[in-house]
Amino acid sequence: MLRFRPSLVGILGKAMSTGAYDAVVPMPSSHPISLMLAKRAARCQPGLQVLTGLLAKRTTTEALHDFSVMLAAGQFPRDLLPDVRAQIKSWSDSPNAPLALKHASAKIRPYIKPLKLAGPPPGAGMSILLVDDLLSTGTTLRTAADILRSSGCAGTVDGLCLLSPVGRLS
């Protein structure tokens, strides 16, 4: 992150000038990049708090339960059934592990809810900036925004990602 510092500071300054936030929420990750980026973003607005531990990764067992119920109810399109069954087998082989979307086919990611609320919401109707290190399909950010809105914690939710394949040349 240090090599990108001059560009990163400028990009963050520009991104943070577009909205006033009550809190910055780093996405749960096994790598500290999201938290480092969230702290850097919070410096752009004095008094902005970084809420760590608000969201948590779900486990493979929780996702396995969801998929089993959805499969039994016929909620998956027929062409996705081989991918769904393979994912169920994979989760069955590693129970209670932290859920990682990178191990799931991009075609079934929209059906996976990778996060959960880890504790009571810190407030109501807040304007929240979600910070993630990598945007792939957007499933994690969408899930986080849905959780925060449905809990009443967030009125508005924006997202900020460090890296994304969007606009990448092939």
PDB file of N, CA and C in Angstrom, residues 10-19 21 45 160:
ATOM      1  N   GLY A  10      -4.888  10.815  -2.791  1.00  0.00           N
ATOM      2  CA  GLY A  10      -5.677  11.670  -3.674  1.00  0.00           C
ATOM      3  C   GLY A  10      -7.032  11.067  -4.019  1.00  0.00           C
ATOM      4  N   ILE A  11      -7.025   9.771  -4.314  1.00  0.00           N
ATOM      5  CA  ILE A  11      -8.273   9.083  -4.653  1.00  0.00           C
ATOM      6  C   ILE A  11      -9.211   9.068  -3.448  1.00  0.00           C
ATOM      7  N   LEU A  12      -8.674   8.755  -2.265  1.00  0.00           N
ATOM      8  CA  LEU A  12      -9.506   8.744  -1.062  1.00  0.00           C
ATOM      9  C   LEU A  12     -10.075  10.127  -0.763  1.00  0.00           C
ATOM     10  N   GLY A  13      -9.240  11.143  -0.897  1.00  0.00           N
ATOM     11  CA  GLY A  13      -9.705  12.505  -0.653  1.00  0.00           C
ATOM     12  C   GLY A  13     -10.867  12.862  -1.561  1.00  0.00           C
ATOM     13  N   LYS A  14     -10.754  12.503  -2.826  1.00  0.00           N
ATOM     14  CA  LYS A  14     -11.823  12.786  -3.784  1.00  0.00           C
ATOM     15  C   LYS A  14     -13.082  11.972  -3.458  1.00  0.00           C
ATOM     16  N   ALA A  15     -12.907  10.693  -3.164  1.00  0.00           N
ATOM     17  CA  ALA A  15     -14.050   9.828  -2.848  1.00  0.00           C
ATOM     18  C   ALA A  15     -14.763  10.284  -1.581  1.00  0.00           C
ATOM     19  N   MET A  16     -13.996  10.673  -0.590  1.00  0.00           N
ATOM     20  CA  MET A  16     -14.592  11.067   0.692  1.00  0.00           C
ATOM     21  C   MET A  16     -15.227  12.452   0.629  1.00  0.00           C
ATOM     22  N   SER A  17     -14.898  13.248  -0.364  1.00  0.00           N
ATOM     23  CA  SER A  17     -15.484  14.588  -0.467  1.00  0.00           C
ATOM     24  C   SER A  17     -16.888  14.547  -1.062  1.00  0.00           C
ATOM     25  N   THR A  18     -17.312  13.380  -1.557  1.00  0.00           N
ATOM     26  CA  THR A  18     -18.628  13.279  -2.192  1.00  0.00           C
ATOM     27  C   THR A  18     -19.751  13.013  -1.205  1.00  0.00           C
ATOM     28  N   GLY A  19     -19.443  12.673   0.035  1.00  0.00           N
ATOM     29  CA  GLY A  19     -20.501  12.398   1.003  1.00  0.00           C
ATOM     30  C   GLY A  19     -20.030  12.568   2.424  1.00  0.00           C
ATOM     31  N   TYR A  21     -20.302  10.999   6.108  1.00  0.00           N
ATOM     32  CA  TYR A  21     -20.632   9.705   6.694  1.00  0.00           C
ATOM     33  C   TYR A  21     -20.610   9.783   8.218  1.00  0.00           C
ATOM     34  N   GLN A  45     -12.438  12.696   7.037  1.00  0.00           N
ATOM     35  CA  GLN A  45     -13.558  13.419   7.650  1.00  0.00           C
ATOM     36  C   GLN A  45     -13.361  13.395   9.162  1.00  0.00           C
ATOM     37  N   LEU A 160     -16.704   1.525  -0.980  1.00  0.00           N
ATOM     38  CA  LEU A 160     -15.401   1.951  -1.480  1.00  0.00           C
ATOM     39  C   LEU A 160     -14.513   0.713  -1.541  1.00  0.00           C
TER      40      LEU A 160
END
